[in-house]
mmCIF file with all atom_site columns, C-alpha atoms and ligand atoms in Angstrom:
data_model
loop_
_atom_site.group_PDB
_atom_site.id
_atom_site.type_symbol
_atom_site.label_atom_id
_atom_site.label_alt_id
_atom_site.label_comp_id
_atom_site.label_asym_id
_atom_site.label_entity_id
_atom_site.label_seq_id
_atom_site.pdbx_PDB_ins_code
_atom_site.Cartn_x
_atom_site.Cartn_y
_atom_site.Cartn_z
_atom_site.occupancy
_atom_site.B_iso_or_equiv
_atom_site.pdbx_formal_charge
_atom_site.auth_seq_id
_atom_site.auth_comp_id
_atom_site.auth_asym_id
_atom_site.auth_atom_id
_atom_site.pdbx_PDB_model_num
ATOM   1   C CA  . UNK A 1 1   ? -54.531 224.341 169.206 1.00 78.00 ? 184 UNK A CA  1
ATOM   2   C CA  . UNK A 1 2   ? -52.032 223.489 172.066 1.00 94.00 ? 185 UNK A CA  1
ATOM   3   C CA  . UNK A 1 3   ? -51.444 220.506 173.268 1.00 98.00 ? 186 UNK A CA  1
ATOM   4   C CA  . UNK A 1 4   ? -49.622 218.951 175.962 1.00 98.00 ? 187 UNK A CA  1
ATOM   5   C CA  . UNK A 1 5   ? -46.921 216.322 176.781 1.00 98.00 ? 188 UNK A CA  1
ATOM   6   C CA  . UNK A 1 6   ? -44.953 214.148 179.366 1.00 98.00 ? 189 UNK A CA  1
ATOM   7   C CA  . UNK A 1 7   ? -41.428 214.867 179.179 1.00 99.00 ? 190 UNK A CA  1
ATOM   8   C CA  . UNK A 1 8   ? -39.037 212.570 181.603 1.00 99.00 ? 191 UNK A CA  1
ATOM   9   C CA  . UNK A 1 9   ? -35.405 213.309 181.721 1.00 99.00 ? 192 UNK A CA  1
ATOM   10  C CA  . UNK A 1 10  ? -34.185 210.032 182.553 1.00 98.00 ? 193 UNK A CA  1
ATOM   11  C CA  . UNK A 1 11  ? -31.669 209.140 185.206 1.00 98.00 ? 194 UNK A CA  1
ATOM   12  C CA  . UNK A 1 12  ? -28.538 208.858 182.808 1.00 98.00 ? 195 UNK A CA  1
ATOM   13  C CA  . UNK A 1 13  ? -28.951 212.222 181.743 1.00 98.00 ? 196 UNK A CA  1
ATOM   14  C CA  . UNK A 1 14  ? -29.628 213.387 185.284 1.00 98.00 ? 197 UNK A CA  1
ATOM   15  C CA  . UNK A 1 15  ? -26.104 211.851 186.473 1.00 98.00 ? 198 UNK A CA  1
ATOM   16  C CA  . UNK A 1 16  ? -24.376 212.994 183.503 1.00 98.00 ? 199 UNK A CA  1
ATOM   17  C CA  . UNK A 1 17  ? -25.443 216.793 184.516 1.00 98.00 ? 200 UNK A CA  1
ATOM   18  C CA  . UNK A 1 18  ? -27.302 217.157 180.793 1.00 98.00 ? 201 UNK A CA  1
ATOM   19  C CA  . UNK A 1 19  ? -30.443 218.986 182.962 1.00 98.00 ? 202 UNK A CA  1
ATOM   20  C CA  . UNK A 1 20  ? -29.739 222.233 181.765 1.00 98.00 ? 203 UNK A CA  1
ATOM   21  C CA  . UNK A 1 21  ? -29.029 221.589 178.280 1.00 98.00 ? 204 UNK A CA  1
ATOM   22  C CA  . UNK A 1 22  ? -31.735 219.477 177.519 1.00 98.00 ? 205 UNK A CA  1
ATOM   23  C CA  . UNK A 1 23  ? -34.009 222.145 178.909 1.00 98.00 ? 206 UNK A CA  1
ATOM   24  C CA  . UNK A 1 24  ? -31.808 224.802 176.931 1.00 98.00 ? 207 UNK A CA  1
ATOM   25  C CA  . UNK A 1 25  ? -33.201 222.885 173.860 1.00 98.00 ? 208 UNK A CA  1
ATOM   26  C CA  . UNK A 1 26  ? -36.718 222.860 175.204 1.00 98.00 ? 209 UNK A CA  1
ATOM   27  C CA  . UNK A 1 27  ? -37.282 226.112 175.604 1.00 98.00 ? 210 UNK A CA  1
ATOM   28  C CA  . UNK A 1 28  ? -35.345 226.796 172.192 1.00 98.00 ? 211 UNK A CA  1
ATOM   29  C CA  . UNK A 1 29  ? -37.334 224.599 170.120 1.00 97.00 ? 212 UNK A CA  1
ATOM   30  C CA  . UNK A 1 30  ? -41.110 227.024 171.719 1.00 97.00 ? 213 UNK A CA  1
ATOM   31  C CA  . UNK A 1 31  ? -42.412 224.773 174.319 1.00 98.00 ? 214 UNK A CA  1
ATOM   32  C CA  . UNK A 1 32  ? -44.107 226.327 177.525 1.00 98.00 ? 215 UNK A CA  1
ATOM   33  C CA  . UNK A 1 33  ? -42.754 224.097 180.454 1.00 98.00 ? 216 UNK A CA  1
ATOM   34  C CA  . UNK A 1 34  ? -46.533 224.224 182.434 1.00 98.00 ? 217 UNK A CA  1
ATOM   35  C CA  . UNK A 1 35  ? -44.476 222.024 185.065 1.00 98.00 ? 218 UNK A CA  1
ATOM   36  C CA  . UNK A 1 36  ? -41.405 220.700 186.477 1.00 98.00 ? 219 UNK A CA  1
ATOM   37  C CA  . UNK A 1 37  ? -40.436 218.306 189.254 1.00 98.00 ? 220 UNK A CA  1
ATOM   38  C CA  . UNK A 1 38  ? -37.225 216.613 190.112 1.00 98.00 ? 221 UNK A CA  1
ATOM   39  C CA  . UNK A 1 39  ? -38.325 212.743 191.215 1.00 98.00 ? 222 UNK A CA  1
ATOM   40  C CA  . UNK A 1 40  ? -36.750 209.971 192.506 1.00 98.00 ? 223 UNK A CA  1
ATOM   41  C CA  . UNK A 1 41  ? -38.782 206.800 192.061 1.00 98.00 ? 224 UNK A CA  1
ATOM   42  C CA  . UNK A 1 42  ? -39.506 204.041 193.944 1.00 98.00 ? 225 UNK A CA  1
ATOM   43  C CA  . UNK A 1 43  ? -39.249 200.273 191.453 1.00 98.00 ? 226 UNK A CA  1
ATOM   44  C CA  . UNK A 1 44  ? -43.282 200.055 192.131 1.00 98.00 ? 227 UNK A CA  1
ATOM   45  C CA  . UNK A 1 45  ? -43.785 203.820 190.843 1.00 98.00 ? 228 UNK A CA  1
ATOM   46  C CA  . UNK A 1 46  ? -41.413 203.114 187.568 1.00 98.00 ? 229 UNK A CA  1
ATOM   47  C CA  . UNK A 1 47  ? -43.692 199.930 187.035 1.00 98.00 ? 230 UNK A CA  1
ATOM   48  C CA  . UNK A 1 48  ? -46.852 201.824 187.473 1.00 97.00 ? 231 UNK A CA  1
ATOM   49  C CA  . UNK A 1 49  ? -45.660 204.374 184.764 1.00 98.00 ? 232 UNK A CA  1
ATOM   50  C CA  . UNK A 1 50  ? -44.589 202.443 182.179 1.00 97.00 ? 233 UNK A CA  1
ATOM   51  C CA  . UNK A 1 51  ? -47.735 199.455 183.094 1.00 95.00 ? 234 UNK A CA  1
ATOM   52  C CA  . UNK A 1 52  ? -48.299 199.148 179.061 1.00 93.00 ? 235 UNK A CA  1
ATOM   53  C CA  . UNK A 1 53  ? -45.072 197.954 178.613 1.00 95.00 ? 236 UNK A CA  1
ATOM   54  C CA  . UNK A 1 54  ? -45.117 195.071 181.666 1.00 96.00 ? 237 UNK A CA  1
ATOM   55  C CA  . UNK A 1 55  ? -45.306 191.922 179.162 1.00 97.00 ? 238 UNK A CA  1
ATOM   56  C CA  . UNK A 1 56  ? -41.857 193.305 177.604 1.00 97.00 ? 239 UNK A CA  1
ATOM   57  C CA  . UNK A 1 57  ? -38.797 191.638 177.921 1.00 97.00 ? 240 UNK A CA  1
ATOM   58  C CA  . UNK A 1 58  ? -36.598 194.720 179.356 1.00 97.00 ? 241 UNK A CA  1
ATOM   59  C CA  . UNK A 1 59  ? -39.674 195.445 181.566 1.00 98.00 ? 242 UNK A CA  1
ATOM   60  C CA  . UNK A 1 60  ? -37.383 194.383 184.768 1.00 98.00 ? 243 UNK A CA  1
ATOM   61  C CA  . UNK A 1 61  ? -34.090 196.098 183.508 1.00 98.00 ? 244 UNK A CA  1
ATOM   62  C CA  . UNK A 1 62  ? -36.037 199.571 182.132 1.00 98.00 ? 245 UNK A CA  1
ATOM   63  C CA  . UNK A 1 63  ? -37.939 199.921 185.522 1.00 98.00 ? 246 UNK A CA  1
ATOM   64  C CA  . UNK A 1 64  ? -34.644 198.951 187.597 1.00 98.00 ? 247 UNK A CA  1
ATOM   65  C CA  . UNK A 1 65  ? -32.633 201.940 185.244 1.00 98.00 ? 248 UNK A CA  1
ATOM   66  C CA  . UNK A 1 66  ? -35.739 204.770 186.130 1.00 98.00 ? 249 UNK A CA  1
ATOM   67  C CA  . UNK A 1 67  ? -35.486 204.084 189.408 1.00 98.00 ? 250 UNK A CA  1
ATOM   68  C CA  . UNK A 1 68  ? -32.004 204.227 189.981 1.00 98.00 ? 251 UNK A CA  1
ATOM   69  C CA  . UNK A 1 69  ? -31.463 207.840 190.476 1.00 98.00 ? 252 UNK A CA  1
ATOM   70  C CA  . UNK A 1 70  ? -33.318 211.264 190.520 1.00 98.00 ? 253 UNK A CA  1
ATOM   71  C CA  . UNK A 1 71  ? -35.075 212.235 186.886 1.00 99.00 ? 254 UNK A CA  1
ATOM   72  C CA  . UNK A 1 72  ? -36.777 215.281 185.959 1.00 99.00 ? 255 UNK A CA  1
ATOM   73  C CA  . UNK A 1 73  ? -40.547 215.066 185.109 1.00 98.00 ? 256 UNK A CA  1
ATOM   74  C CA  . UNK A 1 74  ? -41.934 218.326 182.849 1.00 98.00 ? 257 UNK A CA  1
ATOM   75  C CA  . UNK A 1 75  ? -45.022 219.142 181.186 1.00 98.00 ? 258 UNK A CA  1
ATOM   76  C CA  . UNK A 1 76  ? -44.382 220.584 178.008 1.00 98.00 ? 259 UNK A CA  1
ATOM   77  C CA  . UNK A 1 77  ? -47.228 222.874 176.009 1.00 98.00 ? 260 UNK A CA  1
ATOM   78  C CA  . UNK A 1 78  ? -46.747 223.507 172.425 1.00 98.00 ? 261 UNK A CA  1
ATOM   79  C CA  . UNK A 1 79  ? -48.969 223.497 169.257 1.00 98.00 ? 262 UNK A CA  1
ATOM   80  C CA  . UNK A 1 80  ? -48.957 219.804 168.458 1.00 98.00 ? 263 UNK A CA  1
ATOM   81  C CA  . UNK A 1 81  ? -46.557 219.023 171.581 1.00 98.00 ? 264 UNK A CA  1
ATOM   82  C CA  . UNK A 1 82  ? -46.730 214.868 171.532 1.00 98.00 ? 265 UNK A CA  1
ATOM   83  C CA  . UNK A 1 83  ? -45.134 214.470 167.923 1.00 98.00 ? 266 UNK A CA  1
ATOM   84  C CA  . UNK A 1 84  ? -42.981 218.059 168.567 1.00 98.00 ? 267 UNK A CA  1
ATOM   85  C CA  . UNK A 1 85  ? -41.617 216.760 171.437 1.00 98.00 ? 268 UNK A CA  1
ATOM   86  C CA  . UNK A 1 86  ? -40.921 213.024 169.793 1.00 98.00 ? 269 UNK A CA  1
ATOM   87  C CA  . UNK A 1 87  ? -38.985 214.398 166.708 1.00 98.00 ? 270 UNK A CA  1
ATOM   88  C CA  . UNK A 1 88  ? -36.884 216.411 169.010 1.00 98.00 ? 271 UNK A CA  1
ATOM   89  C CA  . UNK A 1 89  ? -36.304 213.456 170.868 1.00 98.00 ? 272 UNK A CA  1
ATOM   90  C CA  . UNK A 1 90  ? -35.192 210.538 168.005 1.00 98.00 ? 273 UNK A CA  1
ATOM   91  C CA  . UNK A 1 91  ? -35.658 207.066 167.856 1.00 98.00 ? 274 UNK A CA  1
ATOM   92  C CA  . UNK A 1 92  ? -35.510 205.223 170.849 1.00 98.00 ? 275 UNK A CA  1
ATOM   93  C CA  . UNK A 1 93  ? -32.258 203.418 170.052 1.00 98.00 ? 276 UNK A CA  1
ATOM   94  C CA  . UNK A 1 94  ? -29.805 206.778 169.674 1.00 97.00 ? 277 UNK A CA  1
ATOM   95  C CA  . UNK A 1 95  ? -27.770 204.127 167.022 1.00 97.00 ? 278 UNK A CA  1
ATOM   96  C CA  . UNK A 1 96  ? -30.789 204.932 164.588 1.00 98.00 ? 279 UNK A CA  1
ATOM   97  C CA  . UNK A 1 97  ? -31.381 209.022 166.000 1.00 98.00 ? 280 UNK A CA  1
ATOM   98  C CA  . UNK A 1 98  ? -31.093 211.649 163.730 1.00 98.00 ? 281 UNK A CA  1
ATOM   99  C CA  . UNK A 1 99  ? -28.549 214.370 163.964 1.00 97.00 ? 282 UNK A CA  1
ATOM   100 C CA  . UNK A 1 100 ? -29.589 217.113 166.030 1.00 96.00 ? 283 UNK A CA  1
ATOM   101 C CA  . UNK A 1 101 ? -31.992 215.022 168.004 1.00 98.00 ? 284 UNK A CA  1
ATOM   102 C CA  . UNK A 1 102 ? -31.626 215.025 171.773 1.00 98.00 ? 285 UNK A CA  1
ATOM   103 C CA  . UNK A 1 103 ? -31.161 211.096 172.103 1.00 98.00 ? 286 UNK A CA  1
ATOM   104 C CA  . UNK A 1 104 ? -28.408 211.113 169.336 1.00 98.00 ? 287 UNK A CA  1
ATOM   105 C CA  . UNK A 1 105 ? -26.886 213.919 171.377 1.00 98.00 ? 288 UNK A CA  1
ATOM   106 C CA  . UNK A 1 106 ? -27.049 212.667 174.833 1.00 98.00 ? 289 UNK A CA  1
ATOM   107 C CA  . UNK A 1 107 ? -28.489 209.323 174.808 1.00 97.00 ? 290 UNK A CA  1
ATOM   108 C CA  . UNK A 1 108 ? -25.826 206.495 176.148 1.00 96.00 ? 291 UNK A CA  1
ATOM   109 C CA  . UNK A 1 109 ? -28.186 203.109 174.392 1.00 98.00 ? 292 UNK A CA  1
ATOM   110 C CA  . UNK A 1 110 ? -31.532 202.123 173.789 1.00 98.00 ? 293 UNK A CA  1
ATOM   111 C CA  . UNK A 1 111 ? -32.286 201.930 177.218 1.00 98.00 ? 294 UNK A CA  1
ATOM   112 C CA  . UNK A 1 112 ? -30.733 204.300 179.161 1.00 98.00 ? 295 UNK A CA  1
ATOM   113 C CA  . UNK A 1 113 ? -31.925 206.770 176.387 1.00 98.00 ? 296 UNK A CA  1
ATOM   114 C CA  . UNK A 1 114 ? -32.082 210.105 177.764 1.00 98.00 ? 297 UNK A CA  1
ATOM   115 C CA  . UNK A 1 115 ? -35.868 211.405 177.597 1.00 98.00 ? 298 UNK A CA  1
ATOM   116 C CA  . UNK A 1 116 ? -39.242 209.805 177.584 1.00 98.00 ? 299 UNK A CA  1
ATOM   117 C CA  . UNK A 1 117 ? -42.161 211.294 175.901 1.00 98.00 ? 300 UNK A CA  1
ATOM   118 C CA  . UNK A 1 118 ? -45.539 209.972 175.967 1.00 98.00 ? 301 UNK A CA  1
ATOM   119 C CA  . UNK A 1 119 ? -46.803 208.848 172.340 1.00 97.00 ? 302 UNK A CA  1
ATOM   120 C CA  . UNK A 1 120 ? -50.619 209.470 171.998 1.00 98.00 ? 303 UNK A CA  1
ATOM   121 C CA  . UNK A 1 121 ? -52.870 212.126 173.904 1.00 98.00 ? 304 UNK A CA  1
ATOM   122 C CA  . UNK A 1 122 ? -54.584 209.113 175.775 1.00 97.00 ? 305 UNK A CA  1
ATOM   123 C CA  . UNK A 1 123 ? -50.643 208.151 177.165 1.00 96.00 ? 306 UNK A CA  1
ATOM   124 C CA  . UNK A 1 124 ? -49.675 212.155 177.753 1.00 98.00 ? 307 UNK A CA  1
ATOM   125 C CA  . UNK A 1 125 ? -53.258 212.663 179.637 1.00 97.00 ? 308 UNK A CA  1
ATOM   126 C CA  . UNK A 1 126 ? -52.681 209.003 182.037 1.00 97.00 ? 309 UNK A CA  1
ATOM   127 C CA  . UNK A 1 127 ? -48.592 210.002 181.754 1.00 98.00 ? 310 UNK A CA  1
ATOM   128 C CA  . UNK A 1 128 ? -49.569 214.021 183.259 1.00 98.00 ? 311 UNK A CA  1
ATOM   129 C CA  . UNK A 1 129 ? -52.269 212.626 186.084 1.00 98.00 ? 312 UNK A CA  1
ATOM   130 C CA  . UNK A 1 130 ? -49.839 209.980 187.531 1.00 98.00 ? 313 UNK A CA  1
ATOM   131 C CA  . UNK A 1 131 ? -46.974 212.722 188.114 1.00 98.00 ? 314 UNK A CA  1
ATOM   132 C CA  . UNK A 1 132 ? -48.812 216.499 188.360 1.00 98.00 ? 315 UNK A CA  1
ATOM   133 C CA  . UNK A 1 133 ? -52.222 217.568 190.196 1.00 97.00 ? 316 UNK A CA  1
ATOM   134 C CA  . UNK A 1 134 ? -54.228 219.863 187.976 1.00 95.00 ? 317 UNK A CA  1
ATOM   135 C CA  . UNK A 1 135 ? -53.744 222.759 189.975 1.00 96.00 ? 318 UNK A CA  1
ATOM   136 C CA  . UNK A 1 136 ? -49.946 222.612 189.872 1.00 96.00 ? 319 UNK A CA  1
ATOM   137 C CA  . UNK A 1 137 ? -50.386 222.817 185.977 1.00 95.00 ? 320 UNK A CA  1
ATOM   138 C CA  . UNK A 1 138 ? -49.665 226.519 185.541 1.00 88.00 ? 321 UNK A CA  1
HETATM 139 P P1  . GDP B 2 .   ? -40.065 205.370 173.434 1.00 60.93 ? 263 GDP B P1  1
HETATM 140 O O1  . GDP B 2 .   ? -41.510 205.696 173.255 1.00 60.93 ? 263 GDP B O1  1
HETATM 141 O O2  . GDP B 2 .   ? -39.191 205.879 172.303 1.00 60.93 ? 263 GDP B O2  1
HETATM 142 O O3  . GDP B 2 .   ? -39.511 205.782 174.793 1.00 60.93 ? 263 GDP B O3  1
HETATM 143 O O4  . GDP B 2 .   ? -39.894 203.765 173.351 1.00 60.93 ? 263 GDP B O4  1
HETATM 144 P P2  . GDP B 2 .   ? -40.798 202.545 173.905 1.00 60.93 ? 263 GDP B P2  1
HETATM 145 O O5  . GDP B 2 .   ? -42.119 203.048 174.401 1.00 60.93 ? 263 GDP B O5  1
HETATM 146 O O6  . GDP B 2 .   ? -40.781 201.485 172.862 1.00 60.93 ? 263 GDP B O6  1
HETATM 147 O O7  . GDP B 2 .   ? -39.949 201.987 175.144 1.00 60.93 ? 263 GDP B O7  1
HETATM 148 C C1  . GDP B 2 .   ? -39.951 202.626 176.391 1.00 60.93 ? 263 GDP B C1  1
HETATM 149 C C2  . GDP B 2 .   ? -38.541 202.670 176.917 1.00 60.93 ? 263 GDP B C2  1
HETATM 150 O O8  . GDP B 2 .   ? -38.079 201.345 177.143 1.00 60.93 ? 263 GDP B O8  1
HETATM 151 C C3  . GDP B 2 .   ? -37.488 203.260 175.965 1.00 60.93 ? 263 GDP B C3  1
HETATM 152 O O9  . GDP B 2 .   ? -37.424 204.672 175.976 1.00 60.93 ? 263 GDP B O9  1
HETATM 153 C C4  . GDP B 2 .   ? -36.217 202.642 176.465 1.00 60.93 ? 263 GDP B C4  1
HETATM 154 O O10 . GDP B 2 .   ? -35.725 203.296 177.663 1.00 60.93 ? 263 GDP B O10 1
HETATM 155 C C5  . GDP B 2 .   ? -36.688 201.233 176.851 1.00 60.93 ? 263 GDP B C5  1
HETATM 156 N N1  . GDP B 2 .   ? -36.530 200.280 175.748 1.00 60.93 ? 263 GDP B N1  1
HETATM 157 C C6  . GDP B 2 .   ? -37.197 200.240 174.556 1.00 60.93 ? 263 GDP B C6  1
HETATM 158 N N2  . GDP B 2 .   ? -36.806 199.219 173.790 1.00 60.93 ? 263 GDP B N2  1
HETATM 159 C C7  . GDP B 2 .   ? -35.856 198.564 174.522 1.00 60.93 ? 263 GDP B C7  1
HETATM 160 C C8  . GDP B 2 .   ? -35.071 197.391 174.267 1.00 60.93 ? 263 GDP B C8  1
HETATM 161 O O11 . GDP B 2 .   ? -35.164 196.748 173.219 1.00 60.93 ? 263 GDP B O11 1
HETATM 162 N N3  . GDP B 2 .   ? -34.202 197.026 175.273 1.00 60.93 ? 263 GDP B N3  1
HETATM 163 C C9  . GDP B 2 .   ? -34.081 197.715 176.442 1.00 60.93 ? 263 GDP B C9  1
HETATM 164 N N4  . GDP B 2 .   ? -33.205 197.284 177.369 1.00 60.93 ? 263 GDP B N4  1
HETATM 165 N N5  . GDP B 2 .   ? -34.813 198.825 176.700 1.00 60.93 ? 263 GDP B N5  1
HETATM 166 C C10 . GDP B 2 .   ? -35.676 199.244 175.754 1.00 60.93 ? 263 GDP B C10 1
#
């Protein structure tokens, strides 16, 4: 059964010009990319995404840091996409990533971490709606 999945490239990555290889590894590792958008939010979009996390203590510096720049938001499809998608991802903090993940590779700290991807199939179907219409899902 495929599923899908948010995929953010955050604005670090975007600055450092790691677009193309972090897609590179996307498509290598079998995901279908349904949908892709290049985004620069506003500080009241970046809190509506990441709502859940508004009690947080980096809450004010995390939503600052996504909307700094331009970031890439993707849909990616894959046979059990949400935990395929995490593992190719790492831990949060890069420090703690495993080699080969993409937040090891690229990631600069534990905030300004590379890639976001959502971490339950309630989160990926709120995380799809807020950035991509259903008919742009292709
Ligand atoms: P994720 O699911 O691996 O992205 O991690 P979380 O859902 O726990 O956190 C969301 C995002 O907030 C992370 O990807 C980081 O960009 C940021 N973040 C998480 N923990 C911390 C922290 O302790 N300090 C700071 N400054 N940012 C954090």
């Amino acid at each position: 059964m495929s599923e899908r999945t948010l995929a953010i490239i955050k604005p670090d990555a975007v600055e450092r010009r790691q677009i193309g290889a972090i897609i590179q590894r996307i498509e290598n590792t079998g995901f279908q990319i349904r949908a892709i958008r290049r985004v620069h939010l506003s500080k009241a979009q970046a809190e509506g995404f990441y709502a859940v996390h508004r009690e947080r203590p980096f809450f004010p510096s995390l939503t600052a840091f996504m909307s700094s720049g331009p970031a890439v938001v993707l849909v990616l499809e894959a046979a059990g996409a949400i935990k395929k998608w995490r593992a190719l991802m790492g831990a949060t903090d890069p420090a703690k990533a495993d080699a080969g993940t993409l937040r090891k590779e690229f990631a600069e700290s534990i905030e300004r971490n590379a890639t976001h991807g959502s971490d339950a199939p309630e989160t990926a179907a709120y995380e799809i709606a807020y950035f991509f219409a259903g008919f742009e899902l292709v």
